[in-house]
CSV table of C-alpha atoms in Angstrom, one decimal:
chain,number,residue,atom,x,y,z
A,1,MET,CA,9.8,23.9,18.9
A,2,THR,CA,9.8,20.2,19.6
A,3,GLY,CA,7.6,18.2,17.3
A,4,GLN,CA,5.0,15.8,18.5
A,5,GLN,CA,6.1,12.3,19.2
A,6,ILE,CA,3.9,9.2,19.4
A,7,ASP,CA,5.4,6.0,20.8
A,8,THR,CA,4.5,2.6,19.7
A,9,VAL,CA,2.4,0.3,21.9
A,10,ALA,CA,1.8,-3.4,22.2
A,11,PRO,CA,0.2,-5.5,19.5
A,12,PRO,CA,-2.0,-6.0,17.5
A,13,LEU,CA,0.0,-3.8,15.1
A,14,PRO,CA,3.8,-4.0,14.5
A,15,PRO,CA,5.7,-0.9,15.5
A,16,LEU,CA,6.0,0.8,12.1
A,17,LEU,CA,2.4,0.3,11.1
A,18,ASN,CA,1.1,1.0,14.6
A,19,CYS,CA,2.9,4.3,14.9
A,20,GLY,CA,2.0,5.4,11.4
A,21,ALA,CA,-1.7,4.5,11.8
A,22,LYS,CA,-1.9,6.4,15.1
A,23,ILE,CA,-0.4,9.5,13.6
A,24,ALA,CA,-2.6,9.3,10.5
A,25,ARG,CA,-5.7,8.8,12.7
A,26,PHE,CA,-4.7,11.8,14.9
A,27,LEU,CA,-4.2,14.0,11.8
A,28,GLN,CA,-7.6,12.8,10.4
A,29,LEU,CA,-9.3,14.0,13.6
A,30,ASN,CA,-7.5,17.4,13.0
A,31,ALA,CA,-8.6,17.5,9.3
A,32,PHE,CA,-5.0,17.2,8.2
A,33,ASP,CA,-4.3,20.8,9.2
A,34,ASN,CA,-0.9,21.8,7.7
A,35,LYS,CA,0.3,23.3,11.0
A,36,VAL,CA,-0.5,20.0,12.8
A,37,VAL,CA,1.0,17.9,10.0
A,38,GLU,CA,4.3,19.8,10.2
A,39,LYS,CA,4.7,18.8,13.9
A,40,PHE,CA,5.4,15.2,13.0
A,41,ARG,CA,8.6,13.6,11.7
A,42,VAL,CA,9.4,10.0,11.0
A,43,GLN,CA,12.7,8.2,11.4
A,44,PRO,CA,12.7,5.2,9.0
A,45,HIS,CA,14.6,2.1,9.9
A,46,GLY,CA,18.3,2.5,9.1
A,47,TYR,CA,18.1,6.3,8.9
A,48,LYS,CA,20.1,8.4,11.3
A,49,THR,CA,17.9,11.5,10.6
A,50,THR,CA,14.2,12.1,10.5
A,51,ILE,CA,12.0,13.2,7.6
A,52,PRO,CA,8.8,15.2,7.6
A,53,TRP,CA,5.6,13.2,7.8
A,54,GLY,CA,4.6,14.6,4.4
A,55,ARG,CA,7.6,12.9,2.8
A,56,PHE,CA,6.7,9.5,4.4
A,57,CYS,CA,2.9,9.5,4.1
A,58,TYR,CA,0.9,10.8,1.2
A,59,GLY,CA,-2.8,11.6,1.2
A,60,PRO,CA,-5.6,12.2,1.4
A,61,THR,CA,-5.5,15.2,-1.0
A,62,ALA,CA,-4.9,15.0,-4.8
A,63,ALA,CA,-1.9,17.2,-4.5
A,64,ALA,CA,-0.3,14.8,-2.0
A,65,TYR,CA,-0.9,11.8,-4.2
A,66,GLY,CA,0.4,13.8,-7.2
A,67,GLU,CA,3.6,14.6,-5.3
A,68,LEU,CA,4.2,10.9,-4.8
A,69,VAL,CA,3.5,10.2,-8.5
A,70,GLN,CA,6.2,12.8,-9.3
A,71,ARG,CA,8.7,11.2,-6.9
A,72,LEU,CA,8.1,7.8,-8.6
A,73,ASP,CA,8.5,9.1,-12.1
A,74,PRO,CA,12.0,8.4,-13.5
A,75,LYS,CA,11.5,11.3,-15.9
A,76,THR,CA,11.2,13.8,-13.1
A,77,THR,CA,13.4,12.5,-10.3
A,78,LYS,CA,16.8,10.8,-10.1
A,79,HIS,CA,16.3,9.9,-6.4
A,80,PRO,CA,13.1,7.9,-5.8
A,81,PRO,CA,12.2,7.1,-2.2
A,82,SER,CA,14.7,4.7,-0.6
A,83,HIS,CA,12.5,4.0,2.4
A,84,PRO,CA,9.0,2.5,2.7
A,85,VAL,CA,6.3,4.9,1.7
A,86,ALA,CA,2.8,5.1,3.2
A,87,VAL,CA,-0.4,6.2,1.5
A,88,TYR,CA,-3.5,7.2,3.5
A,89,GLY,CA,-7.0,7.3,2.0
A,90,THR,CA,-10.6,6.3,2.4
A,91,VAL,CA,-12.0,3.4,0.4
A,92,GLN,CA,-14.1,4.9,-2.4
A,93,ARG,CA,-15.1,1.6,-4.1
A,94,VAL,CA,-14.4,-2.1,-4.2
A,95,ARG,CA,-13.9,-4.1,-7.3
A,96,HIS,CA,-12.8,-7.7,-8.2
A,97,ASP,CA,-10.3,-8.9,-10.7
A,98,ARG,CA,-10.9,-11.8,-13.2
A,99,LYS,CA,-9.9,-14.3,-10.5
A,100,GLY,CA,-12.4,-12.9,-8.0
A,101,ARG,CA,-9.8,-11.2,-5.9
A,102,PRO,CA,-10.9,-7.9,-4.4
A,103,PHE,CA,-9.1,-4.6,-4.7
A,104,VAL,CA,-10.0,-1.1,-3.5
A,105,PHE,CA,-9.7,2.4,-4.7
A,106,LEU,CA,-8.4,4.9,-2.2
A,107,ALA,CA,-8.9,7.7,-4.7
A,108,ASP,CA,-11.2,7.4,-7.6
A,109,HIS,CA,-10.7,9.5,-10.8
A,110,THR,CA,-8.8,12.1,-8.8
A,111,ASP,CA,-8.1,15.3,-10.8
A,112,LEU,CA,-4.5,16.6,-10.8
A,113,ASP,CA,-3.8,19.6,-13.0
A,114,GLY,CA,-6.5,18.5,-15.4
A,115,ARG,CA,-5.4,14.8,-15.5
A,116,GLU,CA,-7.3,11.9,-13.9
A,117,PHE,CA,-5.6,9.2,-11.9
A,118,GLU,CA,-6.5,6.6,-9.3
A,119,VAL,CA,-5.0,5.2,-6.1
A,120,VAL,CA,-5.4,1.5,-5.9
A,121,LEU,CA,-4.5,-1.1,-3.2
A,122,ARG,CA,-4.3,-4.7,-4.4
A,123,SER,CA,-3.0,-8.1,-3.3
A,124,MET,CA,-2.6,-11.6,-4.5
A,125,HIS,CA,-4.0,-12.6,-1.1
A,126,PRO,CA,-7.7,-11.8,-0.9
A,127,THR,CA,-7.8,-11.9,2.9
A,128,LEU,CA,-5.6,-8.8,3.1
A,129,ILE,CA,-8.2,-6.7,1.1
A,130,GLU,CA,-11.5,-8.3,2.2
A,131,PRO,CA,-11.8,-6.4,5.5
A,132,LEU,CA,-11.7,-3.1,3.6
A,133,THR,CA,-15.2,-1.7,2.7
A,134,VAL,CA,-16.4,1.6,1.3
A,135,GLY,CA,-15.8,4.3,3.9
A,136,THR,CA,-12.9,2.4,5.6
A,137,HIS,CA,-9.9,4.6,6.4
A,138,VAL,CA,-6.7,2.9,5.2
A,139,LEU,CA,-2.9,3.3,5.7
A,140,ALA,CA,-0.9,1.1,3.4
A,141,VAL,CA,2.9,0.9,3.6
A,142,GLY,CA,5.2,-0.5,1.0
A,143,THR,CA,6.8,0.0,-2.4
A,144,TRP,CA,4.3,2.0,-4.4
A,145,SER,CA,4.5,2.3,-8.1
A,146,THR,CA,2.8,3.9,-11.0
A,147,PHE,CA,0.9,1.9,-13.7
A,148,THR,CA,-0.3,3.3,-17.0
A,149,GLY,CA,-1.7,0.1,-18.5
A,150,THR,CA,-5.3,1.1,-17.7
A,151,ARG,CA,-7.6,3.8,-19.1
A,152,VAL,CA,-6.8,5.9,-16.1
A,153,PRO,CA,-3.2,5.9,-14.7
A,154,GLN,CA,-2.9,4.4,-11.3
A,155,LEU,CA,-0.8,4.9,-8.2
A,156,ARG,CA,-0.9,1.4,-6.7
A,157,LEU,CA,0.5,-1.1,-4.2
A,158,PHE,CA,0.4,-4.9,-4.2
A,159,ALA,CA,0.4,-5.8,-0.5
A,160,GLU,CA,2.3,-9.0,0.3
A,161,GLU,CA,1.9,-9.0,4.1
A,162,ALA,CA,-0.7,-8.1,6.7
A,163,TRP,CA,1.6,-5.7,8.5
A,164,GLN,CA,1.5,-3.4,5.4
A,165,ILE,CA,-2.1,-2.5,6.0
A,166,ALA,CA,-3.8,-0.7,8.9
A,167,TYR,CA,-7.5,0.3,8.7
A,168,TRP,CA,-10.1,1.8,10.9
A,169,ASP,CA,-13.6,3.3,10.7
A,170,THR,CA,-15.6,6.3,12.0
A,171,ASP,CA,-18.0,5.6,14.8
A,172,GLU,CA,-21.5,6.7,13.6
A,173,ASN,CA,-22.6,7.7,17.1
A,174,THR,CA,-19.6,9.6,18.3
A,175,GLY,CA,-17.9,10.6,15.1
A,176,SER,CA,-14.6,9.5,16.5
A,177,ALA,CA,-12.2,7.1,14.8
A,178,THR,CA,-12.1,3.5,16.0
A,179,GLN,CA,-8.8,1.8,17.0
A,180,PRO,CA,-6.7,0.8,14.0
A,181,THR,CA,-6.2,-2.9,13.2
A,182,SER,CA,-4.7,-5.0,10.4
A,183,PRO,CA,-5.9,-8.0,8.3
A,184,PRO,CA,-5.2,-11.5,9.6
A,185,ALA,CA,-1.7,-12.8,9.1
A,186,LEU,CA,-1.1,-15.0,6.1
A,187,THR,CA,-1.0,-18.8,6.5
A,188,ALA,CA,1.7,-21.1,5.1
A,189,HIS,CA,-0.9,-22.5,2.7
A,190,GLN,CA,-1.7,-19.0,1.4
A,191,ARG,CA,1.9,-18.2,0.8
A,192,ALA,CA,2.4,-21.4,-1.1
A,193,THR,CA,-0.8,-21.2,-3.3
A,194,GLU,CA,-1.8,-17.6,-3.7
A,195,ARG,CA,0.8,-16.2,-6.0
A,196,PRO,CA,1.1,-15.2,-9.6
A,197,ALA,CA,1.5,-17.9,-12.2
A,198,ASN,CA,4.9,-16.8,-13.4
A,199,GLY,CA,6.7,-20.1,-13.4
A,200,PRO,CA,7.9,-22.1,-16.4
A,201,SER,CA,5.7,-23.6,-19.0
A,202,LYS,CA,3.7,-26.6,-17.9
A,203,GLN,CA,4.1,-28.3,-21.3
A,204,THR,CA,5.6,-31.8,-21.2
A,205,PRO,CA,9.3,-31.6,-22.3
A,206,ARG,CA,10.2,-33.7,-25.3
A,207,SER,CA,12.8,-36.4,-25.0
A,208,THR,CA,16.3,-35.7,-26.4
A,209,LYS,CA,18.1,-37.8,-29.1
A,210,THR,CA,20.5,-39.1,-26.5
A,211,GLY,CA,17.6,-40.6,-24.5
A,212,ARG,CA,18.3,-38.6,-21.4
A,213,ARG,CA,15.6,-37.0,-19.5
A,214,PRO,CA,15.7,-33.2,-19.7
A,215,ALA,CA,16.6,-31.2,-16.6
A,216,ALA,CA,13.7,-30.4,-14.3
A,217,PRO,CA,12.5,-26.9,-14.6
A,218,THR,CA,13.5,-24.5,-11.9
A,219,ARG,CA,10.9,-23.7,-9.3
A,220,PRO,CA,9.3,-20.2,-9.6
A,221,THR,CA,10.4,-17.7,-7.0
A,222,ALA,CA,7.8,-16.1,-4.7
A,223,PRO,CA,6.7,-12.6,-5.7
């Protein structure tokens, strides 16, 4: 049987995100029924073959998130995903870090085999996260990783570009999903200023005995 195929359409979303968001939105309307999910396959850029949708996009169940956690764990797999990975979920809560930047939880204290974990979407650029409110449906594509430095382990992504995030809502009157969109594109000023402070120390270098000025510190690279 030939699987379902959804072609990309014109902007506002780039092809990868547009196609992924439309499939996720369609599956959402079908309650992510396994028989419907199995009809979709994805061909990542550079791949000659397709992969099942469930190996490209994870969520919204705890089991699906847990499968991605296992794929990212070097103790359990020797072949982590070599293609971009998408995660689908609905914003459960919004929080802010110490610098006031918002981040959202797509899964909050999800239980997997008796263990809790969270699915978190963050960014150094606040405008990528600000459109996401509680109840918003989100598809985020990128390099996901696991983080154990918090009380509850996290599956998380630091989005760096607007094209990594698609979001939509549920119409209160009709119950149908609205058209997916993405946050506004980053400006040159944001790219230059909104990044982690991982550069060299700002202490004034001491003069050397030869009287020569020390070499200028190298410029920090972008994240």
